[in-house]
Amino acid sequence: MAEEEDKTEEPTDKKVEDARKEGNVGKSAEVVGALTLTLGSVYLLFFSSATTNSIKHLMYFSFDLIGHEMDGNAYYTLFDTTLTTMLVALSPLFVLIVVLVLIGNWAQFGFLVNPLKLDVGKINPLKGIKTLFALKKVIEAAKLAAKLFVIIVVMCLLFLLTGEAFLAMMDKEFYASLEAMIILISYFLAAILLIIIIFAIMDFFFTKHYYVKSLKMSKQEIKDEYKNMEGDPLIKGRIRKLQMKMAQQRMMQSVPDADVIITNPTHYAVALKYDKTVNASPLIIAKGIDFLAIKIKDIANENNIPIIENPALARALYDQLEVDQSIPEEFFKAIAEIFTYIYELKK
């Protein structure tokens, strides 16, 4: 219990990814059900004419057989026609349901491919009885009971409001009564659907909250995870790449402050800055080869920074010195000539 109370930290990305690989994701079945029912109802309401016509033709075909002598071929024809018609009529709805289930799951946690594993422990009936009384099971049962209670209450209220209209239908002609009854039933179904949608939205946020809470970590777990990651060669490689990328970004941001760019002229570029109030000699603030060299020269052109071609000097500075390092005495003469030339240009 004390261990659970210590888990106050938000789960790390690695913790979430590991849980995902194990198939542990924050999934709300209510969202999938509500999405399927809603769009399935929209399909039946607005796009079901082909389905209705197919079923209507099947009914006409069946009525035409009344009074005819039925043999083996007739029964086969009836079965074949019925099966084919129902498949054609209902296959769009079945495909829509499958697609909606996939979309409902993908929208919550993306596509997850996790191999199914046989867990012998789950076959144990005693363990199943214990699981039944777990907090999650109790919560699911409470949600179902609450949803059924709300639906029953709303249905009773609707029936009280429409009871007189329902009784009045009985005095009308058959088709008029049937049409009015369909409209009334549609109101009931719409109310149920609205309740399901509201519960699905509530369940989505509750599931996300419960999922994150179940993955929370203690400070010690985060420290242990970080130590393990430090020893992972793959993680080390990623960290090095990230550090290099960040260093390059910082380096490129300092190029506009350069006084001159020395190139070879295509493959090497070294940016120098000289502020006598800060350093006794010029400072290398950026350097690069190939793509980085081109990038440095592009930034220099955008900021009207002089670019001097000196292949031997550019290569020597790149090979022997690092970024943020001052120019050593051996390069003073060559660098002084370049800065003198630049100052003359500025005059």
Short mmCIF file of C-alpha atoms in Angstrom, two decimals:
data_model
loop_
_atom_site.label_atom_id
_atom_site.label_comp_id
_atom_site.label_asym_id
_atom_site.label_seq_id
_atom_site.Cartn_x
_atom_site.Cartn_y
_atom_site.Cartn_z
CA MET A 1 0.00 0.00 0.00
CA ALA A 2 2.83 2.36 0.90
CA GLU A 3 4.47 1.49 -2.43
CA GLU A 4 1.34 2.56 -4.31
CA GLU A 5 1.19 5.84 -2.37
CA ASP A 6 4.80 6.59 -3.42
CA LYS A 7 3.82 6.46 -7.11
CA THR A 8 3.10 10.15 -7.55
CA GLU A 9 5.12 10.88 -10.72
CA GLU A 10 3.72 10.95 -14.25
CA PRO A 11 4.80 7.92 -16.34
CA THR A 12 7.81 8.42 -18.59
CA ASP A 13 7.60 7.93 -22.36
CA LYS A 14 9.48 4.64 -21.97
CA LYS A 15 7.01 3.41 -19.36
CA VAL A 16 4.07 4.22 -21.66
CA GLU A 17 5.80 2.61 -24.65
CA ASP A 18 6.63 -0.56 -22.68
CA ALA A 19 3.02 -0.81 -21.51
CA ARG A 20 1.84 -0.36 -25.08
CA LYS A 21 4.13 -3.15 -26.32
CA GLU A 22 2.57 -5.43 -23.71
CA GLY A 23 -0.90 -4.54 -24.99
CA ASN A 24 -1.71 -2.32 -22.02
CA VAL A 25 -3.42 0.72 -23.54
CA GLY A 26 -6.06 3.18 -22.38
CA LYS A 27 -9.02 1.86 -24.33
CA SER A 28 -12.66 2.78 -23.77
CA ALA A 29 -15.02 0.15 -25.19
CA GLU A 30 -17.86 2.64 -24.70
CA VAL A 31 -16.34 4.97 -27.32
CA VAL A 32 -16.11 2.20 -29.91
CA GLY A 33 -19.69 1.11 -29.20
CA ALA A 34 -21.07 4.65 -29.32
CA LEU A 35 -19.24 5.44 -32.56
CA THR A 36 -20.48 2.23 -34.18
CA LEU A 37 -24.08 2.74 -33.07
CA THR A 38 -24.15 6.41 -34.07
CA LEU A 39 -22.70 6.10 -37.56
CA GLY A 40 -24.46 2.78 -38.10
CA SER A 41 -27.77 4.49 -37.33
CA VAL A 42 -26.90 7.35 -39.69
CA TYR A 43 -26.17 4.82 -42.42
CA LEU A 44 -29.48 3.02 -41.89
CA LEU A 45 -31.35 6.33 -41.78
CA PHE A 46 -29.91 7.97 -44.89
CA PHE A 47 -28.09 5.37 -46.99
CA SER A 48 -30.07 2.16 -46.53
CA SER A 49 -32.31 2.39 -49.60
CA ALA A 50 -30.35 -0.34 -51.40
CA THR A 51 -30.59 -2.59 -48.34
CA THR A 52 -34.33 -1.93 -48.01
CA ASN A 53 -34.96 -2.61 -51.71
CA SER A 54 -33.04 -5.90 -51.55
CA ILE A 55 -35.08 -7.10 -48.56
CA LYS A 56 -38.29 -5.90 -50.24
CA HIS A 57 -37.49 -7.92 -53.39
CA LEU A 58 -36.75 -10.95 -51.24
CA MET A 59 -40.15 -10.62 -49.55
CA TYR A 60 -41.89 -10.33 -52.95
CA PHE A 61 -40.00 -13.39 -54.17
CA SER A 62 -41.04 -15.36 -51.07
CA PHE A 63 -44.71 -14.29 -51.39
CA ASP A 64 -44.72 -15.39 -55.04
CA LEU A 65 -43.83 -18.91 -53.93
CA ILE A 66 -46.97 -19.17 -51.78
CA GLY A 67 -49.38 -21.63 -53.34
CA HIS A 68 -46.73 -23.19 -55.56
CA GLU A 69 -45.60 -26.76 -55.14
CA MET A 70 -42.14 -26.84 -53.52
CA ASP A 71 -39.56 -29.44 -54.51
CA GLY A 72 -35.84 -29.76 -53.88
CA ASN A 73 -34.88 -27.27 -56.58
CA ALA A 74 -37.42 -24.74 -55.31
CA TYR A 75 -36.09 -24.96 -51.77
CA TYR A 76 -32.50 -24.63 -53.06
CA THR A 77 -33.47 -21.58 -55.12
CA LEU A 78 -35.21 -20.02 -52.10
CA PHE A 79 -32.19 -20.68 -49.85
CA ASP A 80 -29.70 -19.42 -52.44
CA THR A 81 -31.73 -16.28 -53.17
CA THR A 82 -32.24 -15.55 -49.47
CA LEU A 83 -28.56 -16.01 -48.62
CA THR A 84 -27.31 -13.97 -51.59
CA THR A 85 -29.80 -11.16 -51.02
CA MET A 86 -29.02 -10.88 -47.31
CA LEU A 87 -25.27 -10.89 -47.94
CA VAL A 88 -25.58 -8.16 -50.56
CA ALA A 89 -28.02 -6.18 -48.42
CA LEU A 90 -26.13 -6.35 -45.13
CA SER A 91 -22.48 -6.55 -46.24
CA PRO A 92 -22.11 -2.72 -46.48
CA LEU A 93 -23.35 -2.42 -42.89
CA PHE A 94 -21.01 -5.20 -41.70
CA VAL A 95 -18.04 -3.58 -43.47
CA LEU A 96 -18.98 -0.21 -41.96
CA ILE A 97 -19.11 -1.72 -38.46
CA VAL A 98 -15.66 -3.33 -38.87
CA VAL A 99 -14.19 -0.06 -40.16
CA LEU A 100 -15.78 1.92 -37.32
CA VAL A 101 -14.40 -0.49 -34.71
CA LEU A 102 -10.91 -0.09 -36.21
CA ILE A 103 -11.26 3.70 -36.33
CA GLY A 104 -12.59 3.83 -32.76
CA ASN A 105 -9.59 1.88 -31.47
CA TRP A 106 -7.07 3.73 -33.65
CA ALA A 107 -8.36 7.13 -32.51
CA GLN A 108 -7.69 6.17 -28.88
CA PHE A 109 -4.29 4.48 -29.02
CA GLY A 110 -3.27 3.94 -32.66
CA PHE A 111 -2.76 0.58 -34.28
CA LEU A 112 -1.32 -2.02 -31.96
CA VAL A 113 0.08 -5.33 -33.14
CA ASN A 114 0.71 -7.54 -30.12
CA PRO A 115 0.98 -11.33 -30.37
CA LEU A 116 -1.65 -13.27 -28.48
CA LYS A 117 -0.15 -15.30 -25.65
CA LEU A 118 -1.74 -18.13 -23.73
CA ASP A 119 -1.80 -17.22 -20.07
CA VAL A 120 -2.40 -20.45 -18.14
CA GLY A 121 -3.04 -18.43 -15.01
CA LYS A 122 -6.17 -16.99 -16.55
CA ILE A 123 -7.64 -20.49 -16.88
CA ASN A 124 -7.57 -20.93 -13.10
CA PRO A 125 -11.20 -20.45 -11.94
CA LEU A 126 -10.14 -19.36 -8.44
CA LYS A 127 -8.02 -16.58 -9.90
CA GLY A 128 -10.98 -15.59 -12.07
CA ILE A 129 -13.19 -15.28 -8.99
CA LYS A 130 -10.60 -13.03 -7.33
CA THR A 131 -10.33 -10.92 -10.47
CA LEU A 132 -14.09 -10.51 -10.52
CA PHE A 133 -13.91 -8.47 -7.35
CA ALA A 134 -11.04 -6.30 -8.50
CA LEU A 135 -11.63 -2.56 -8.44
CA LYS A 136 -11.73 -2.30 -12.22
CA LYS A 137 -14.44 -4.96 -12.47
CA VAL A 138 -16.50 -3.24 -9.80
CA ILE A 139 -16.19 0.08 -11.64
CA GLU A 140 -17.25 -1.50 -14.94
CA ALA A 141 -20.28 -3.07 -13.26
CA ALA A 142 -21.18 0.25 -11.64
CA LYS A 143 -20.94 2.06 -14.99
CA LEU A 144 -23.19 -0.52 -16.64
CA ALA A 145 -25.73 -0.31 -13.82
CA ALA A 146 -25.72 3.50 -13.97
CA LYS A 147 -26.23 3.47 -17.73
CA LEU A 148 -29.12 1.00 -17.52
CA PHE A 149 -30.70 3.02 -14.70
CA VAL A 150 -30.54 6.27 -16.70
CA ILE A 151 -31.94 4.57 -19.81
CA ILE A 152 -34.85 3.07 -17.85
CA VAL A 153 -35.65 6.41 -16.19
CA VAL A 154 -35.55 8.28 -19.51
CA MET A 155 -37.68 5.62 -21.20
CA CYS A 156 -40.28 5.86 -18.42
CA LEU A 157 -40.38 9.66 -18.73
CA LEU A 158 -40.75 9.45 -22.51
CA PHE A 159 -43.52 6.88 -22.17
CA LEU A 160 -45.37 9.12 -19.70
CA LEU A 161 -45.07 12.05 -22.10
CA THR A 162 -46.11 10.06 -25.18
CA GLY A 163 -48.53 7.59 -23.60
CA GLU A 164 -51.65 9.35 -24.86
CA ALA A 165 -50.20 9.60 -28.37
CA PHE A 166 -49.36 5.89 -28.28
CA LEU A 167 -52.94 4.98 -27.30
CA ALA A 168 -54.33 7.29 -29.98
CA MET A 169 -52.44 5.31 -32.60
CA MET A 170 -54.64 2.31 -31.95
CA ASP A 171 -57.68 4.11 -33.41
CA LYS A 172 -55.97 4.91 -36.72
CA GLU A 173 -55.69 2.83 -39.88
CA PHE A 174 -53.00 0.17 -39.95
CA TYR A 175 -50.44 1.97 -42.15
CA ALA A 176 -50.98 5.31 -40.40
CA SER A 177 -50.56 3.62 -37.02
CA LEU A 178 -47.45 1.82 -38.25
CA GLU A 179 -45.88 5.06 -39.50
CA ALA A 180 -46.66 6.90 -36.27
CA MET A 181 -45.29 4.00 -34.22
CA ILE A 182 -42.05 4.00 -36.21
CA ILE A 183 -41.63 7.72 -35.50
CA LEU A 184 -42.30 7.17 -31.79
CA ILE A 185 -39.85 4.28 -31.63
CA SER A 186 -37.29 6.47 -33.40
CA TYR A 187 -37.59 9.03 -30.59
CA PHE A 188 -36.98 6.30 -28.02
CA LEU A 189 -33.95 4.99 -29.93
CA ALA A 190 -32.55 8.51 -30.38
CA ALA A 191 -32.83 9.10 -26.63
CA ILE A 192 -31.03 5.83 -25.90
CA LEU A 193 -28.33 6.70 -28.42
CA LEU A 194 -27.82 10.13 -26.84
CA ILE A 195 -27.42 8.53 -23.41
CA ILE A 196 -24.88 6.06 -24.81
CA ILE A 197 -22.88 8.91 -26.40
CA ILE A 198 -22.84 10.91 -23.13
CA PHE A 199 -21.67 7.86 -21.18
CA ALA A 200 -19.02 7.15 -23.85
CA ILE A 201 -17.57 10.67 -23.51
CA MET A 202 -17.49 10.35 -19.73
CA ASP A 203 -15.96 6.88 -19.96
CA PHE A 204 -13.26 8.09 -22.38
CA PHE A 205 -11.93 10.68 -19.92
CA PHE A 206 -12.33 8.32 -16.96
CA THR A 207 -10.44 5.55 -18.79
CA LYS A 208 -7.60 7.91 -19.71
CA HIS A 209 -7.36 9.12 -16.11
CA TYR A 210 -7.41 5.57 -14.73
CA TYR A 211 -4.84 4.43 -17.33
CA VAL A 212 -2.35 7.21 -16.52
CA LYS A 213 -2.89 6.63 -12.81
CA SER A 214 -2.15 2.91 -13.22
CA LEU A 215 1.19 3.75 -14.90
CA LYS A 216 2.34 6.35 -12.38
CA MET A 217 5.83 5.82 -11.02
CA SER A 218 7.74 6.50 -7.87
CA LYS A 219 10.80 8.77 -7.90
CA GLN A 220 12.98 5.70 -7.33
CA GLU A 221 11.47 3.92 -10.35
CA ILE A 222 12.27 6.92 -12.54
CA LYS A 223 15.87 6.98 -11.26
CA ASP A 224 16.25 3.23 -11.87
CA GLU A 225 14.81 3.55 -15.36
CA TYR A 226 17.21 6.36 -16.20
CA LYS A 227 20.18 4.31 -14.95
CA ASN A 228 19.11 1.34 -17.08
CA MET A 229 18.67 3.58 -20.11
CA GLU A 230 22.17 5.03 -19.62
CA GLY A 231 23.63 1.54 -20.02
CA ASP A 232 21.66 0.78 -23.19
CA PRO A 233 23.90 1.27 -26.29
CA LEU A 234 20.86 2.15 -28.39
CA ILE A 235 19.77 4.82 -25.92
CA LYS A 236 23.33 6.14 -25.71
CA GLY A 237 23.42 6.45 -29.48
CA ARG A 238 20.13 8.33 -29.51
CA ILE A 239 21.35 10.68 -26.77
CA ARG A 240 24.57 11.38 -28.68
CA LYS A 241 22.63 12.11 -31.88
CA LEU A 242 20.30 14.41 -29.98
CA GLN A 243 23.20 16.22 -28.34
CA MET A 244 24.95 16.65 -31.70
CA LYS A 245 21.76 17.97 -33.26
CA MET A 246 21.24 20.47 -30.44
CA ALA A 247 24.90 21.55 -30.62
CA GLN A 248 24.61 22.10 -34.38
CA GLN A 249 21.45 24.15 -33.89
CA ARG A 250 23.16 26.37 -31.31
CA MET A 251 26.18 26.68 -33.59
CA MET A 252 24.05 27.74 -36.56
CA GLN A 253 22.28 30.33 -34.42
CA SER A 254 25.64 31.99 -33.72
CA VAL A 255 26.72 32.22 -37.41
CA PRO A 256 24.99 35.63 -37.95
CA ASP A 257 27.34 37.05 -35.28
CA ALA A 258 30.47 36.04 -37.24
CA ASP A 259 32.87 38.62 -38.71
CA VAL A 260 34.13 36.37 -41.51
CA ILE A 261 33.66 32.91 -43.02
CA ILE A 262 36.77 31.09 -44.29
CA THR A 263 36.11 28.37 -46.90
CA ASN A 264 38.03 25.96 -49.12
CA PRO A 265 35.59 26.99 -50.99
CA THR A 266 33.05 24.12 -51.24
CA HIS A 267 33.62 21.42 -48.61
CA TYR A 268 34.84 23.35 -45.54
CA ALA A 269 33.57 26.48 -43.80
CA VAL A 270 34.80 28.07 -40.55
CA ALA A 271 33.09 31.10 -38.96
CA LEU A 272 35.28 33.50 -36.94
CA LYS A 273 34.33 36.29 -34.55
CA TYR A 274 36.72 38.79 -33.01
CA ASP A 275 35.81 40.95 -30.04
CA LYS A 276 38.99 42.33 -28.44
CA THR A 277 37.08 43.24 -25.29
CA VAL A 278 36.29 39.55 -24.72
CA ASN A 279 39.14 37.55 -26.30
CA ALA A 280 42.72 38.33 -27.17
CA SER A 281 42.37 36.49 -30.48
CA PRO A 282 39.49 35.60 -32.85
CA LEU A 283 37.14 32.82 -31.80
CA ILE A 284 35.73 29.95 -33.88
CA ILE A 285 31.96 30.13 -33.38
CA ALA A 286 30.93 27.60 -36.05
CA LYS A 287 32.44 25.10 -38.45
CA GLY A 288 31.21 22.43 -40.81
CA ILE A 289 31.87 20.30 -43.86
CA ASP A 290 29.71 19.51 -46.90
CA PHE A 291 26.05 20.18 -46.00
CA LEU A 292 26.89 22.17 -42.86
CA ALA A 293 29.46 24.19 -44.80
CA ILE A 294 26.83 25.09 -47.39
CA LYS A 295 24.39 26.02 -44.61
CA ILE A 296 26.98 28.26 -42.93
CA LYS A 297 27.68 30.05 -46.22
CA ASP A 298 23.95 30.49 -46.90
CA ILE A 299 23.46 32.12 -43.50
CA ALA A 300 26.52 34.30 -44.11
CA ASN A 301 25.11 35.50 -47.44
CA GLU A 302 21.77 36.28 -45.81
CA ASN A 303 23.54 38.43 -43.19
CA ASN A 304 26.12 40.06 -45.53
CA ILE A 305 29.06 38.40 -43.79
CA PRO A 306 32.28 38.31 -45.88
CA ILE A 307 33.28 34.89 -47.23
CA ILE A 308 37.02 34.42 -47.84
CA GLU A 309 38.34 31.48 -49.85
CA ASN A 310 41.52 30.03 -48.34
CA PRO A 311 41.50 26.21 -48.72
CA ALA A 312 44.63 25.44 -46.69
CA LEU A 313 43.66 27.70 -43.79
CA ALA A 314 40.03 26.54 -43.76
CA ARG A 315 41.06 22.87 -43.62
CA ALA A 316 43.69 23.49 -40.94
CA LEU A 317 41.29 25.45 -38.71
CA TYR A 318 38.60 22.78 -39.11
CA ASP A 319 40.93 19.86 -38.37
CA GLN A 320 42.91 21.37 -35.49
CA LEU A 321 40.44 23.55 -33.59
CA GLU A 322 37.00 23.14 -32.02
CA VAL A 323 34.00 25.45 -31.75
CA ASP A 324 34.40 28.14 -29.03
CA GLN A 325 38.19 27.77 -29.20
CA SER A 326 40.44 30.81 -29.71
CA ILE A 327 42.85 30.99 -32.63
CA PRO A 328 46.35 29.90 -31.49
CA GLU A 329 49.48 31.90 -32.22
CA GLU A 330 50.54 29.78 -35.21
CA PHE A 331 47.56 31.13 -37.21
CA PHE A 332 47.88 34.77 -36.14
CA LYS A 333 49.60 36.00 -39.30
CA ALA A 334 47.13 34.41 -41.74
CA ILE A 335 44.10 35.48 -39.70
CA ALA A 336 45.45 39.01 -39.22
CA GLU A 337 45.79 39.42 -43.00
CA ILE A 338 42.16 38.33 -43.47
CA PHE A 339 40.80 40.69 -40.82
CA THR A 340 42.90 43.56 -42.20
CA TYR A 341 41.42 42.88 -45.64
CA ILE A 342 37.88 42.85 -44.18
CA TYR A 343 38.40 46.13 -42.31
CA GLU A 344 39.69 47.71 -45.53
CA LEU A 345 36.53 46.55 -47.35
CA LYS A 346 34.32 48.10 -44.68
CA LYS A 347 36.04 51.45 -45.11
#
